[in-house]
PDB file of C-alpha atoms in Angstrom:
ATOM      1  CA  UNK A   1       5.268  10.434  45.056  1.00  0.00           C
ATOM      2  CA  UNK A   2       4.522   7.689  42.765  1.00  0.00           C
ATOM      3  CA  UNK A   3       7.091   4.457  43.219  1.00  0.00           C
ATOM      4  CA  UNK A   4       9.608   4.602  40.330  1.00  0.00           C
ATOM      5  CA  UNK A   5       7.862   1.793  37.309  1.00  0.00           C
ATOM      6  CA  UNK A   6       4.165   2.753  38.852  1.00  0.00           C
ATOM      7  CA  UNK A   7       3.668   5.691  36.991  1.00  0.00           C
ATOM      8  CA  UNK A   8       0.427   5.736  35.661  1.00  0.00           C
ATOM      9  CA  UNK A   9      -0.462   2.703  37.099  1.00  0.00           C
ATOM     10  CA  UNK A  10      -4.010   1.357  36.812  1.00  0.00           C
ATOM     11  CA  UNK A  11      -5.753   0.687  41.097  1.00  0.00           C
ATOM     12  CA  UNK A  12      -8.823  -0.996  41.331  1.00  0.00           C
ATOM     13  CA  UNK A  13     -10.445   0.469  44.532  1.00  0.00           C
ATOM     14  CA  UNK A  14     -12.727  -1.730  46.516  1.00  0.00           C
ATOM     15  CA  UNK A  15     -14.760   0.007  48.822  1.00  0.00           C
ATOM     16  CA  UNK A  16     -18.404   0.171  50.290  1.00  0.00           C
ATOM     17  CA  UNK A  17     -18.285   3.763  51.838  1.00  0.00           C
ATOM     18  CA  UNK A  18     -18.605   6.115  49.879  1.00  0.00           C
ATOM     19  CA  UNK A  19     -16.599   9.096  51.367  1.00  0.00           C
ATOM     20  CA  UNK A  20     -13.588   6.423  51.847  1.00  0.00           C
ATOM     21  CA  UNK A  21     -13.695   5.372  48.156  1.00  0.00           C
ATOM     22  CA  UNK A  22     -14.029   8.913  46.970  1.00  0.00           C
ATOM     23  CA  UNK A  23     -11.252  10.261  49.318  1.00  0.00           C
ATOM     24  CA  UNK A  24      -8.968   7.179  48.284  1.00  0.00           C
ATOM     25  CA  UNK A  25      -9.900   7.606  44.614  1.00  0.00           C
ATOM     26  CA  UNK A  26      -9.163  11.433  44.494  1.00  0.00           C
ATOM     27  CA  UNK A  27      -5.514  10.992  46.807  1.00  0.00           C
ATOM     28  CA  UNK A  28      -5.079   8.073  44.344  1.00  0.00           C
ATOM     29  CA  UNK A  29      -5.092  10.483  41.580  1.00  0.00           C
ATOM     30  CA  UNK A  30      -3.219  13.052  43.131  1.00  0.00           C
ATOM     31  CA  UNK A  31      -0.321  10.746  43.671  1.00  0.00           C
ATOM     32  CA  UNK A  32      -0.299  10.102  39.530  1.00  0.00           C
ATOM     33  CA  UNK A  33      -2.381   6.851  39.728  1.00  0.00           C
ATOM     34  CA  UNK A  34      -4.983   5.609  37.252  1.00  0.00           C
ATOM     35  CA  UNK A  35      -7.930   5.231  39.587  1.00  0.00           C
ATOM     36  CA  UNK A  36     -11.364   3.189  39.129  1.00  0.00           C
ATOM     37  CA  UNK A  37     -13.530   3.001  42.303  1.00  0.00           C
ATOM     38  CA  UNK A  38     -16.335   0.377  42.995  1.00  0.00           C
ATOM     39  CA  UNK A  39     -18.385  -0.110  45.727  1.00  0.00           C
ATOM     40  CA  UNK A  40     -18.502  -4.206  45.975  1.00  0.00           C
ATOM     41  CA  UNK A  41     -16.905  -7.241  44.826  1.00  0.00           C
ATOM     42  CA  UNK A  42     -19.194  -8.146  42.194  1.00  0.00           C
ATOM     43  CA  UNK A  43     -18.404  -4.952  40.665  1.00  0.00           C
ATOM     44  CA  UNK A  44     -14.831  -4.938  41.060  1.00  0.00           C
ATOM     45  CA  UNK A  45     -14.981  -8.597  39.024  1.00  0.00           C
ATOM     46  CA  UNK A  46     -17.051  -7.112  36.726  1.00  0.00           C
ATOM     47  CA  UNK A  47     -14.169  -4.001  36.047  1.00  0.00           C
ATOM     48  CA  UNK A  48     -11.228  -6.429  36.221  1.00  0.00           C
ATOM     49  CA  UNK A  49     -13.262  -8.513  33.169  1.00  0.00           C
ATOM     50  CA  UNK A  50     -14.061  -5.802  30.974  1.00  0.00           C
ATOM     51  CA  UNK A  51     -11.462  -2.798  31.695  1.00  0.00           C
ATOM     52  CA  UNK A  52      -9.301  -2.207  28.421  1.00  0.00           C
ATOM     53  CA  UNK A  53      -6.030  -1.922  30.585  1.00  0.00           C
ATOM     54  CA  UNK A  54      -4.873  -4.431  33.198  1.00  0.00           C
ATOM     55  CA  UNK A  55      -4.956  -3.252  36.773  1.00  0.00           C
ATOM     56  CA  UNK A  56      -2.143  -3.219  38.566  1.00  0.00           C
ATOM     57  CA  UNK A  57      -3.033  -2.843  41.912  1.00  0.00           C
ATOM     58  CA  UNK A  58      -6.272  -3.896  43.872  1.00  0.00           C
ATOM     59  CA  UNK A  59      -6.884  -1.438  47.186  1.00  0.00           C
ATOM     60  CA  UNK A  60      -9.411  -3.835  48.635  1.00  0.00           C
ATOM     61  CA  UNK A  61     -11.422  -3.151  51.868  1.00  0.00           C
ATOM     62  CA  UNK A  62     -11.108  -6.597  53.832  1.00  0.00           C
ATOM     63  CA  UNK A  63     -14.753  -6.498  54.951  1.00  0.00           C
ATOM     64  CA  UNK A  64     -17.148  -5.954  52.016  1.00  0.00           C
ATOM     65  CA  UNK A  65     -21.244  -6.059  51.210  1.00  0.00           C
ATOM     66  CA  UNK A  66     -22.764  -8.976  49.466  1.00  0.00           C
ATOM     67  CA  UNK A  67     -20.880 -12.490  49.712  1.00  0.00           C
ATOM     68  CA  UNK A  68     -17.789 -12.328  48.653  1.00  0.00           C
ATOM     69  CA  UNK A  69     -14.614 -10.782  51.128  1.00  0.00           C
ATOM     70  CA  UNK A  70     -11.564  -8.468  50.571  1.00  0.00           C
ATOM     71  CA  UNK A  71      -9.218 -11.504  50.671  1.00  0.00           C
ATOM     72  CA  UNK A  72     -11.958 -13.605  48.187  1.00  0.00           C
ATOM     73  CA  UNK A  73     -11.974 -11.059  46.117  1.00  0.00           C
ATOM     74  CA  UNK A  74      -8.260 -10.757  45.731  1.00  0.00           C
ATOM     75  CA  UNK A  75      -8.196 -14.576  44.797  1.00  0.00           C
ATOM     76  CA  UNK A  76     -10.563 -14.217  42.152  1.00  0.00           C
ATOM     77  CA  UNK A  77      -8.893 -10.866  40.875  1.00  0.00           C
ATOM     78  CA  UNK A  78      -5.115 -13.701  40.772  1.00  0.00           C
ATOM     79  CA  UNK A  79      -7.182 -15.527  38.443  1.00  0.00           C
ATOM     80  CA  UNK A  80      -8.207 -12.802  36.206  1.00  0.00           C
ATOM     81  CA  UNK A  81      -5.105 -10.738  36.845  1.00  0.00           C
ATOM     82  CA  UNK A  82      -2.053 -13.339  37.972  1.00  0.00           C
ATOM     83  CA  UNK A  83      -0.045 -10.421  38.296  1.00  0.00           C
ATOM     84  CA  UNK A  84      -2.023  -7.957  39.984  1.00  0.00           C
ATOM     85  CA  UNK A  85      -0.729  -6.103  43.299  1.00  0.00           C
ATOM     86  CA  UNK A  86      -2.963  -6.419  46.682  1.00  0.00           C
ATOM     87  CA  UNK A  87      -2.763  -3.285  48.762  1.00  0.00           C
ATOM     88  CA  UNK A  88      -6.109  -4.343  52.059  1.00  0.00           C
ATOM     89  CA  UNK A  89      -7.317  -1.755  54.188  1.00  0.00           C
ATOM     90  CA  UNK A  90      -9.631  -1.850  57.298  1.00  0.00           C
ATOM     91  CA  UNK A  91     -10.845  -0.322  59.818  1.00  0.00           C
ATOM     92  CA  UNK A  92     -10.977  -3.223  61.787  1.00  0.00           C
ATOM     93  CA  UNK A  93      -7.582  -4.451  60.994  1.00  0.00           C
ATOM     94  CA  UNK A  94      -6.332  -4.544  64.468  1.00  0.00           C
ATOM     95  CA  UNK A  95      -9.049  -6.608  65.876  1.00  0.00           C
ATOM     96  CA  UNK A  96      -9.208  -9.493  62.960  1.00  0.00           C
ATOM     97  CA  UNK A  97      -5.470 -10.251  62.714  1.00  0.00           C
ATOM     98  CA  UNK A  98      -2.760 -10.491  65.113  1.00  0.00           C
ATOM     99  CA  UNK A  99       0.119  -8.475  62.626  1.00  0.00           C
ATOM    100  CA  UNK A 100      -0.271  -5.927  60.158  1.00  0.00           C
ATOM    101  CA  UNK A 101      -0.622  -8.818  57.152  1.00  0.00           C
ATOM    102  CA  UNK A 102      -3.552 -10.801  56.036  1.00  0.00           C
ATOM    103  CA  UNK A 103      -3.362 -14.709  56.321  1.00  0.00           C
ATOM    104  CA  UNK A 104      -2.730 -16.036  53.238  1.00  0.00           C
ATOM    105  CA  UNK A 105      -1.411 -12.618  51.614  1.00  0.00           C
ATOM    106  CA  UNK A 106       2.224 -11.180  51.409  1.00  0.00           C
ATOM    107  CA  UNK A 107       0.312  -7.679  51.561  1.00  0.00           C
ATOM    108  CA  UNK A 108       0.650  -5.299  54.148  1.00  0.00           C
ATOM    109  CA  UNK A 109      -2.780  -4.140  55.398  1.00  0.00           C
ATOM    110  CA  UNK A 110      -3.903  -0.342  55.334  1.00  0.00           C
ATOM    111  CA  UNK A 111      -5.714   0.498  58.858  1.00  0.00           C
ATOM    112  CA  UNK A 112      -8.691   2.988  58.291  1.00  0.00           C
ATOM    113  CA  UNK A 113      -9.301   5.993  58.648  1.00  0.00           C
ATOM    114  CA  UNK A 114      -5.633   6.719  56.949  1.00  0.00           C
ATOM    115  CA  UNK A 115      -3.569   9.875  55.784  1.00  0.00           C
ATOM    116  CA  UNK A 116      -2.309  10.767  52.405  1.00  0.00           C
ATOM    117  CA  UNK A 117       1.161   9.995  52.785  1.00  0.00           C
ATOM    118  CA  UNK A 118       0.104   6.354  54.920  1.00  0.00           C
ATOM    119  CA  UNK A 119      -1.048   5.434  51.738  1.00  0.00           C
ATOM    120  CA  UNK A 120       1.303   6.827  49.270  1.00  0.00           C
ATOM    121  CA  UNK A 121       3.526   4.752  51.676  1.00  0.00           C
ATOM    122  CA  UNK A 122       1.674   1.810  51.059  1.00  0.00           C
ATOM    123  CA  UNK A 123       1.176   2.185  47.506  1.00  0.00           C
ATOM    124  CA  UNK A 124       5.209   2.995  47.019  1.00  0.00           C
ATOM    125  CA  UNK A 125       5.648  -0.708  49.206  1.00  0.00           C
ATOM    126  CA  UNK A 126       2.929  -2.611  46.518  1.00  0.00           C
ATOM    127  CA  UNK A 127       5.400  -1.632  43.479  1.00  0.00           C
ATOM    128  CA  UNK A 128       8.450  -2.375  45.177  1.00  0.00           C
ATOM    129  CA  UNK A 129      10.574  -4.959  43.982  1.00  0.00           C
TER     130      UNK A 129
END
């Protein structure tokens, strides 16, 4: 299920909830991923500095704790990582933008709660050419 040239590819997952990171982490897995899960941004800088491999892909919730958002994040993570994948996911998607994309972001946005093969989809779309 994994997109052909993303095998074994390292995702960053952002998320506050706890049963949504560790449901996203384990599917993650499943689908051949390398998976690290953090709760907040700080943390997910903090990973992206010190991790031994480069991540790939960040699977960023757009609405996180402390002071720093999804789409923040993912400018900081450019800087750290310029060629790092964005995959966002919300369960609030519908209501903060008008289309399924993030202002400011080519990425396509993950609405919460999703299924397993909604975000192999989305994964499979992030390594794409």
């Amino acid at each position: 299920e994994v997109a052909d040239g993303a095998e074994g590819a390292t995702v960053l997952v952002v998320e506050d909830d706890d049963g949504v990171r560790n449901y996203t982490t384990t599917t993650l897995e499943k689908l051949g991923y390398r998976v690290v899960g953090v709760a907040d941004a700080a943390a997910a800088l903090q990973a992206l500095a010190t991790m031994s491999e480069p991540v790939d892909l960040l699977l960023c919730d757009i609405v996180l704790p402390g002071e720093m958002s999804g789409p923040q994040l993912a400018d900081a993570a450019r800087e750290i990582c310029p060629d790092v994948k964005l995959v966002f996911m919300s369960g609030y998607g519908a209501q903060l933008y008008e289309s399924s994309h993030v202002p400011g972001f080519e990425t396509k946005l993950l609405a919460k709660p999703f299924r397993y093969d909604e975000l192999a989809d989305a994964m499979r779309g992030a390594f794409a050419p």
